[in-house]
Amino acid sequence: MTFTQLEVFAALARAGSFSRAAALLGITQSAVSHALRALEGELQVQLVRREGTHSPLTDAGTRLLQRANDILQQQEALRQEADAERGIARGTLHVASFGATSSLRLLPLLIAEYRRRQPAVQVQVDERNDDTVVRWLLERRVEVGFVVLPDERFETLPLVEDELVALLPAAHRLAGQRSIAAADLQGEPFIRTSAGSGTQIDRFLAEAGAQPDAIYHFEQISSMLGFVAQGHAVAIAARLAVPEEPPAGMVYRSLSPRQRRITGLAVRNLQRLSPAAAGFVALAQEMARQKRFG
């Protein structure tokens, strides 16, 4: 078993196909196939199902992926530690982000300062929905991820607090209220999203037994804003995920009771972070202490 074989397996899990994995790694598709066959032969278990252009992991592959990613993370950490012993700070840091709050409000400030302090470290960012960020952290596909707190599965660092708000067409019957209760949304055309705070929104509605008519489902906040502004539906989103001033044709209203939300960084184990990841977390903690987010 080689690190190259594990890297190919991990890339294939991310990409979902041999051709995309080859493009991701900058090698030929036949080289991907060869490395995977060799790894499966040594382990004597099938890791990937060959299903035309799509190549999902088998159950065994899914179980072994976390171990493979853990080995690769520790390999990267070992290289970084060795470089640090020689007075060199370099390597690659993989970060998962879940949307507008972290990608637009937190990461630009963090990365700008981090690059100034660690210019030789390459930061790779993948934006996914909340559930995927959590899964990638659990599978060790990334060392650091932005999550909504609390989350007892990880060691976490709170960075910024905001709240969930109702997004309403300016002419809507509820737009004149100072706050919106879950019951107010009963039967209303509603935009459902799994990005940002989908679980918290569902809980807010369920606790009051409210059932808006969720006829739209969008992942992008821009799509939600457009539909609300045009009067098609109402929605709920995090305050930091939407523009500071409501777009023309819509208003923001607090929820009742207030729904506070805390966004932060999550890692599997602070003591096992690579130097690059440890430096990133330390910088985030410093900037949060200085209240530079929000």
Tab-separated table of C-alpha atoms in Angstrom:
chain	number	residue	atom	x	y	z
A	1	MET	CA	0.000	0.000	0.000
A	2	THR	CA	1.333	3.438	-0.957
A	3	PHE	CA	0.362	6.999	-0.172
A	4	THR	CA	-0.281	7.491	-3.891
A	5	GLN	CA	-2.886	4.720	-3.887
A	6	LEU	CA	-4.602	6.273	-0.875
A	7	GLU	CA	-4.538	9.703	-2.525
A	8	VAL	CA	-6.172	8.244	-5.635
A	9	PHE	CA	-8.831	6.503	-3.542
A	10	ALA	CA	-9.586	9.721	-1.603
A	11	ALA	CA	-9.733	11.775	-4.815
A	12	LEU	CA	-12.087	9.244	-6.395
A	13	ALA	CA	-14.358	9.465	-3.349
A	14	ARG	CA	-14.474	13.262	-3.718
A	15	ALA	CA	-14.907	13.331	-7.478
A	16	GLY	CA	-17.322	10.436	-7.928
A	17	SER	CA	-15.840	9.283	-11.234
A	18	PHE	CA	-12.523	8.068	-12.632
A	19	SER	CA	-12.311	10.861	-15.207
A	20	ARG	CA	-12.937	13.648	-12.673
A	21	ALA	CA	-10.508	12.063	-10.201
A	22	ALA	CA	-7.852	11.965	-12.943
A	23	ALA	CA	-8.448	15.657	-13.703
A	24	LEU	CA	-8.311	16.488	-10.001
A	25	LEU	CA	-4.960	14.727	-9.587
A	26	GLY	CA	-3.494	15.757	-12.920
A	27	ILE	CA	-2.880	12.158	-14.053
A	28	THR	CA	-4.411	9.844	-16.646
A	29	GLN	CA	-7.617	7.907	-16.088
A	30	SER	CA	-5.724	4.646	-16.610
A	31	ALA	CA	-3.327	5.642	-13.814
A	32	VAL	CA	-6.314	6.140	-11.494
A	33	SER	CA	-7.694	2.715	-12.446
A	34	HIS	CA	-4.328	1.048	-11.954
A	35	ALA	CA	-3.759	2.589	-8.509
A	36	LEU	CA	-7.244	1.654	-7.334
A	37	ARG	CA	-6.973	-1.929	-8.603
A	38	ALA	CA	-3.651	-2.301	-6.794
A	39	LEU	CA	-5.140	-0.973	-3.541
A	40	GLU	CA	-8.208	-3.201	-3.806
A	41	GLY	CA	-5.952	-6.171	-4.577
A	42	GLU	CA	-3.829	-5.583	-1.514
A	43	LEU	CA	-6.822	-5.043	0.777
A	44	GLN	CA	-8.801	-7.826	-0.934
A	45	VAL	CA	-11.994	-5.795	-0.886
A	46	GLN	CA	-13.873	-3.794	-3.518
A	47	LEU	CA	-13.777	-0.088	-2.671
A	48	VAL	CA	-15.617	1.428	-5.639
A	49	ARG	CA	-18.522	0.316	-7.813
A	50	ARG	CA	-17.931	0.779	-11.539
A	51	GLU	CA	-21.270	2.113	-12.813
A	52	GLY	CA	-20.597	3.732	-16.165
A	53	THR	CA	-19.534	7.347	-15.723
A	54	HIS	CA	-20.423	7.300	-12.019
A	55	SER	CA	-18.277	5.415	-9.514
A	56	PRO	CA	-19.716	5.519	-5.970
A	57	LEU	CA	-17.995	3.914	-3.015
A	58	THR	CA	-19.040	0.490	-1.821
A	59	ASP	CA	-20.079	0.072	1.804
A	60	ALA	CA	-16.573	-1.164	2.554
A	61	GLY	CA	-15.080	1.794	0.696
A	62	THR	CA	-17.188	4.221	2.724
A	63	ARG	CA	-16.028	2.636	5.986
A	64	LEU	CA	-12.358	2.637	4.933
A	65	LEU	CA	-12.385	6.194	3.541
A	66	GLN	CA	-12.127	7.821	6.969
A	67	ARG	CA	-9.051	5.733	7.778
A	68	ALA	CA	-7.465	6.609	4.428
A	69	ASN	CA	-8.128	10.312	4.905
A	70	ASP	CA	-6.746	10.125	8.441
A	71	ILE	CA	-3.510	8.586	7.136
A	72	LEU	CA	-3.227	11.259	4.444
A	73	GLN	CA	-3.872	14.058	6.944
A	74	GLN	CA	-1.179	12.705	9.234
A	75	GLN	CA	1.211	12.382	6.290
A	76	GLU	CA	0.630	16.071	5.482
A	77	ALA	CA	1.054	16.987	9.158
A	78	LEU	CA	4.322	15.020	9.291
A	79	ARG	CA	5.673	16.866	6.260
A	80	GLN	CA	4.687	20.206	7.763
A	81	GLU	CA	6.271	19.329	11.114
A	82	ALA	CA	9.497	18.345	9.360
A	83	ASP	CA	9.483	21.600	7.394
A	84	ALA	CA	8.863	23.529	10.625
A	85	GLU	CA	11.941	21.890	12.169
A	86	ARG	CA	13.936	23.370	9.305
A	87	GLY	CA	12.337	26.785	9.830
A	88	ILE	CA	10.024	26.471	6.819
A	89	ALA	CA	6.263	27.050	6.988
A	90	ARG	CA	4.486	25.493	4.025
A	91	GLY	CA	1.961	22.830	3.076
A	92	THR	CA	-1.721	22.583	2.161
A	93	LEU	CA	-4.728	23.357	4.348
A	94	HIS	CA	-8.174	22.005	3.406
A	95	VAL	CA	-11.147	24.016	4.710
A	96	ALA	CA	-14.881	23.336	4.234
A	97	SER	CA	-17.297	26.271	4.212
A	98	PHE	CA	-21.099	26.161	4.273
A	99	GLY	CA	-22.264	29.287	2.491
A	100	ALA	CA	-22.604	33.038	2.600
A	101	THR	CA	-21.903	33.523	6.313
A	102	SER	CA	-18.563	31.744	6.351
A	103	SER	CA	-17.598	32.185	2.687
A	104	LEU	CA	-18.363	35.922	2.486
A	105	ARG	CA	-18.258	37.253	6.058
A	106	LEU	CA	-15.529	35.177	7.737
A	107	LEU	CA	-13.186	33.531	5.250
A	108	PRO	CA	-12.040	36.612	3.273
A	109	LEU	CA	-10.763	38.309	6.441
A	110	LEU	CA	-9.226	35.109	7.761
A	111	ILE	CA	-7.493	34.097	4.549
A	112	ALA	CA	-6.116	37.586	3.873
A	113	GLU	CA	-4.409	37.689	7.274
A	114	TYR	CA	-3.404	34.020	7.143
A	115	ARG	CA	-1.706	34.449	3.766
A	116	ARG	CA	0.171	37.455	5.109
A	117	ARG	CA	1.492	35.354	7.992
A	118	GLN	CA	1.877	32.031	6.166
A	119	PRO	CA	2.531	32.887	2.481
A	120	ALA	CA	3.880	29.420	1.638
A	121	VAL	CA	0.773	27.553	2.849
A	122	GLN	CA	-1.818	26.826	0.152
A	123	VAL	CA	-5.409	27.135	1.418
A	124	GLN	CA	-7.987	25.061	-0.449
A	125	VAL	CA	-11.650	25.897	0.248
A	126	ASP	CA	-14.669	23.783	-0.694
A	127	GLU	CA	-18.136	25.275	-0.195
A	128	ARG	CA	-20.859	22.727	0.526
A	129	ASN	CA	-24.115	22.605	2.480
A	130	ASP	CA	-24.074	22.148	6.256
A	131	ASP	CA	-24.555	18.380	6.202
A	132	THR	CA	-21.741	17.828	3.714
A	133	VAL	CA	-19.312	19.964	5.736
A	134	VAL	CA	-20.075	17.867	8.820
A	135	ARG	CA	-19.706	14.617	6.866
A	136	TRP	CA	-16.373	15.706	5.403
A	137	LEU	CA	-15.086	16.551	8.869
A	138	LEU	CA	-16.205	13.168	10.196
A	139	GLU	CA	-14.633	11.405	7.210
A	140	ARG	CA	-11.460	13.519	7.635
A	141	ARG	CA	-11.683	14.813	4.085
A	142	VAL	CA	-10.920	18.245	5.567
A	143	GLU	CA	-9.142	19.257	8.762
A	144	VAL	CA	-11.156	22.402	9.438
A	145	GLY	CA	-14.772	23.259	8.722
A	146	PHE	CA	-17.256	26.034	9.456
A	147	VAL	CA	-20.357	24.772	11.280
A	148	VAL	CA	-23.361	26.045	13.198
A	149	LEU	CA	-22.778	25.552	16.915
A	150	PRO	CA	-23.160	23.755	19.215
A	151	ASP	CA	-22.011	20.455	17.734
A	152	GLU	CA	-20.807	17.912	20.276
A	153	ARG	CA	-19.156	15.741	17.633
A	154	PHE	CA	-16.227	18.145	17.284
A	155	GLU	CA	-13.898	20.423	19.155
A	156	THR	CA	-15.156	23.872	18.232
A	157	LEU	CA	-14.322	27.573	18.313
A	158	PRO	CA	-17.222	30.099	18.291
A	159	LEU	CA	-16.520	33.007	15.932
A	160	VAL	CA	-19.643	35.099	15.404
A	161	GLU	CA	-23.268	35.295	16.553
A	162	ASP	CA	-26.270	36.443	14.541
A	163	GLU	CA	-29.931	35.423	14.315
A	164	LEU	CA	-32.434	33.895	11.952
A	165	VAL	CA	-34.761	36.404	10.273
A	166	ALA	CA	-37.899	36.151	8.167
A	167	LEU	CA	-37.539	37.358	4.581
A	168	LEU	CA	-40.833	38.880	3.400
A	169	PRO	CA	-42.099	40.652	0.277
A	170	ALA	CA	-42.491	44.339	1.130
A	171	ALA	CA	-46.206	44.162	0.295
A	172	HIS	CA	-46.840	41.026	2.342
A	173	ARG	CA	-49.521	41.101	5.062
A	174	LEU	CA	-46.850	40.295	7.699
A	175	ALA	CA	-44.393	42.993	6.599
A	176	GLY	CA	-45.888	45.515	9.028
A	177	GLN	CA	-45.141	43.340	12.087
A	178	ARG	CA	-41.990	43.916	14.132
A	179	SER	CA	-41.408	40.174	14.585
A	180	ILE	CA	-42.703	36.960	13.062
A	181	ALA	CA	-43.835	33.890	14.991
A	182	ALA	CA	-43.739	30.426	13.460
A	183	ALA	CA	-47.550	30.271	13.539
A	184	ASP	CA	-47.690	33.379	11.322
A	185	LEU	CA	-46.154	31.336	8.505
A	186	GLN	CA	-48.773	28.569	8.581
A	187	GLY	CA	-49.787	27.762	5.007
A	188	GLU	CA	-47.616	30.495	3.488
A	189	PRO	CA	-45.737	29.741	0.237
A	190	PHE	CA	-42.288	29.034	1.632
A	191	ILE	CA	-38.740	28.583	0.382
A	192	ARG	CA	-36.931	25.650	1.994
A	193	THR	CA	-33.149	25.470	2.036
A	194	SER	CA	-30.592	23.011	3.379
A	195	ALA	CA	-27.906	25.690	3.232
A	196	GLY	CA	-26.940	27.805	6.229
A	197	SER	CA	-29.350	26.784	8.991
A	198	GLY	CA	-31.889	24.381	7.545
A	199	THR	CA	-32.014	22.190	10.650
A	200	GLN	CA	-32.537	25.141	13.000
A	201	ILE	CA	-35.285	26.557	10.758
A	202	ASP	CA	-37.073	23.204	10.704
A	203	ARG	CA	-36.870	23.003	14.497
A	204	PHE	CA	-38.269	26.540	14.915
A	205	LEU	CA	-41.288	25.655	12.776
A	206	ALA	CA	-41.811	22.168	14.203
A	207	GLU	CA	-41.768	23.314	17.834
A	208	ALA	CA	-44.773	25.541	17.089
A	209	GLY	CA	-46.483	22.956	14.881
A	210	ALA	CA	-46.319	25.411	11.965
A	211	GLN	CA	-46.426	24.040	8.431
A	212	PRO	CA	-45.737	26.596	5.713
A	213	ASP	CA	-46.281	25.428	2.147
A	214	ALA	CA	-42.687	24.594	1.160
A	215	ILE	CA	-43.177	24.604	-2.605
A	216	TYR	CA	-39.693	25.932	-3.399
A	217	HIS	CA	-36.291	24.505	-2.503
A	218	PHE	CA	-33.169	26.540	-3.222
A	219	GLU	CA	-29.538	26.119	-2.221
A	220	GLN	CA	-28.402	29.593	-3.287
A	221	ILE	CA	-29.321	32.604	-1.158
A	222	SER	CA	-29.526	34.757	-4.310
A	223	SER	CA	-32.358	32.574	-5.642
A	224	MET	CA	-34.240	32.881	-2.347
A	225	LEU	CA	-33.883	36.655	-2.330
A	226	GLY	CA	-35.095	36.942	-5.905
A	227	PHE	CA	-38.241	34.892	-5.311
A	228	VAL	CA	-39.088	36.742	-2.088
A	229	ALA	CA	-38.552	40.181	-3.671
A	230	GLN	CA	-40.883	39.227	-6.521
A	231	GLY	CA	-43.598	38.266	-4.039
A	232	HIS	CA	-43.615	34.524	-4.766
A	233	ALA	CA	-42.886	33.268	-1.247
A	234	VAL	CA	-41.494	33.952	2.213
A	235	ALA	CA	-38.317	32.461	3.677
A	236	ILE	CA	-36.115	32.292	6.752
A	237	ALA	CA	-32.359	32.850	6.616
A	238	ALA	CA	-29.450	33.805	8.846
A	239	ARG	CA	-28.887	37.543	9.163
A	240	LEU	CA	-25.226	37.288	8.139
A	241	ALA	CA	-26.173	35.285	5.045
A	242	VAL	CA	-28.217	38.100	3.478
A	243	PRO	CA	-27.224	41.626	2.375
A	244	GLU	CA	-27.076	44.208	5.166
A	245	GLU	CA	-29.813	46.251	3.474
A	246	PRO	CA	-32.830	44.330	2.149
A	247	PRO	CA	-33.023	44.252	-1.647
A	248	ALA	CA	-35.785	46.308	-3.260
A	249	GLY	CA	-39.177	44.724	-2.762
A	250	MET	CA	-38.503	42.906	0.502
A	251	VAL	CA	-38.031	43.382	4.253
A	252	TYR	CA	-36.333	41.462	7.079
A	253	ARG	CA	-38.080	40.763	10.372
A	254	SER	CA	-36.783	39.094	13.550
A	255	LEU	CA	-38.390	35.847	14.646
A	256	SER	CA	-40.357	35.405	17.848
A	257	PRO	CA	-38.956	33.980	20.007
A	258	ARG	CA	-35.550	35.226	18.815
A	259	GLN	CA	-33.484	32.499	17.156
A	260	ARG	CA	-29.802	33.181	17.853
A	261	ARG	CA	-27.210	31.372	15.758
A	262	ILE	CA	-23.523	30.871	16.451
A	263	THR	CA	-21.101	30.078	13.639
A	264	GLY	CA	-17.662	28.719	14.351
A	265	LEU	CA	-14.827	26.437	13.350
A	266	ALA	CA	-14.860	22.705	14.004
A	267	VAL	CA	-12.052	20.129	14.023
A	268	ARG	CA	-11.896	16.484	14.997
A	269	ASN	CA	-9.006	16.866	17.443
A	270	LEU	CA	-7.156	20.078	18.256
A	271	GLN	CA	-4.113	18.121	19.442
A	272	ARG	CA	-3.653	16.329	16.107
A	273	LEU	CA	-3.911	19.275	13.748
A	274	SER	CA	-1.222	19.914	11.181
A	275	PRO	CA	0.846	23.062	11.799
A	276	ALA	CA	-1.035	24.794	8.958
A	277	ALA	CA	-4.434	23.973	10.474
A	278	ALA	CA	-3.309	24.808	14.012
A	279	GLY	CA	-2.115	28.212	12.799
A	280	PHE	CA	-5.422	28.836	11.030
A	281	VAL	CA	-7.455	27.988	14.146
A	282	ALA	CA	-5.200	30.123	16.349
A	283	LEU	CA	-5.604	33.079	13.997
A	284	ALA	CA	-9.395	32.649	13.955
A	285	GLN	CA	-9.407	32.634	17.758
A	286	GLU	CA	-7.291	35.800	17.847
A	287	MET	CA	-9.562	37.598	15.359
A	288	ALA	CA	-12.711	36.498	17.213
A	289	ARG	CA	-11.235	37.865	20.448
A	290	GLN	CA	-10.626	41.171	18.672
A	291	LYS	CA	-14.265	41.107	17.403
A	292	ARG	CA	-13.168	41.455	13.795
A	293	PHE	CA	-16.030	39.294	12.498
A	294	GLY	CA	-19.690	40.178	12.190
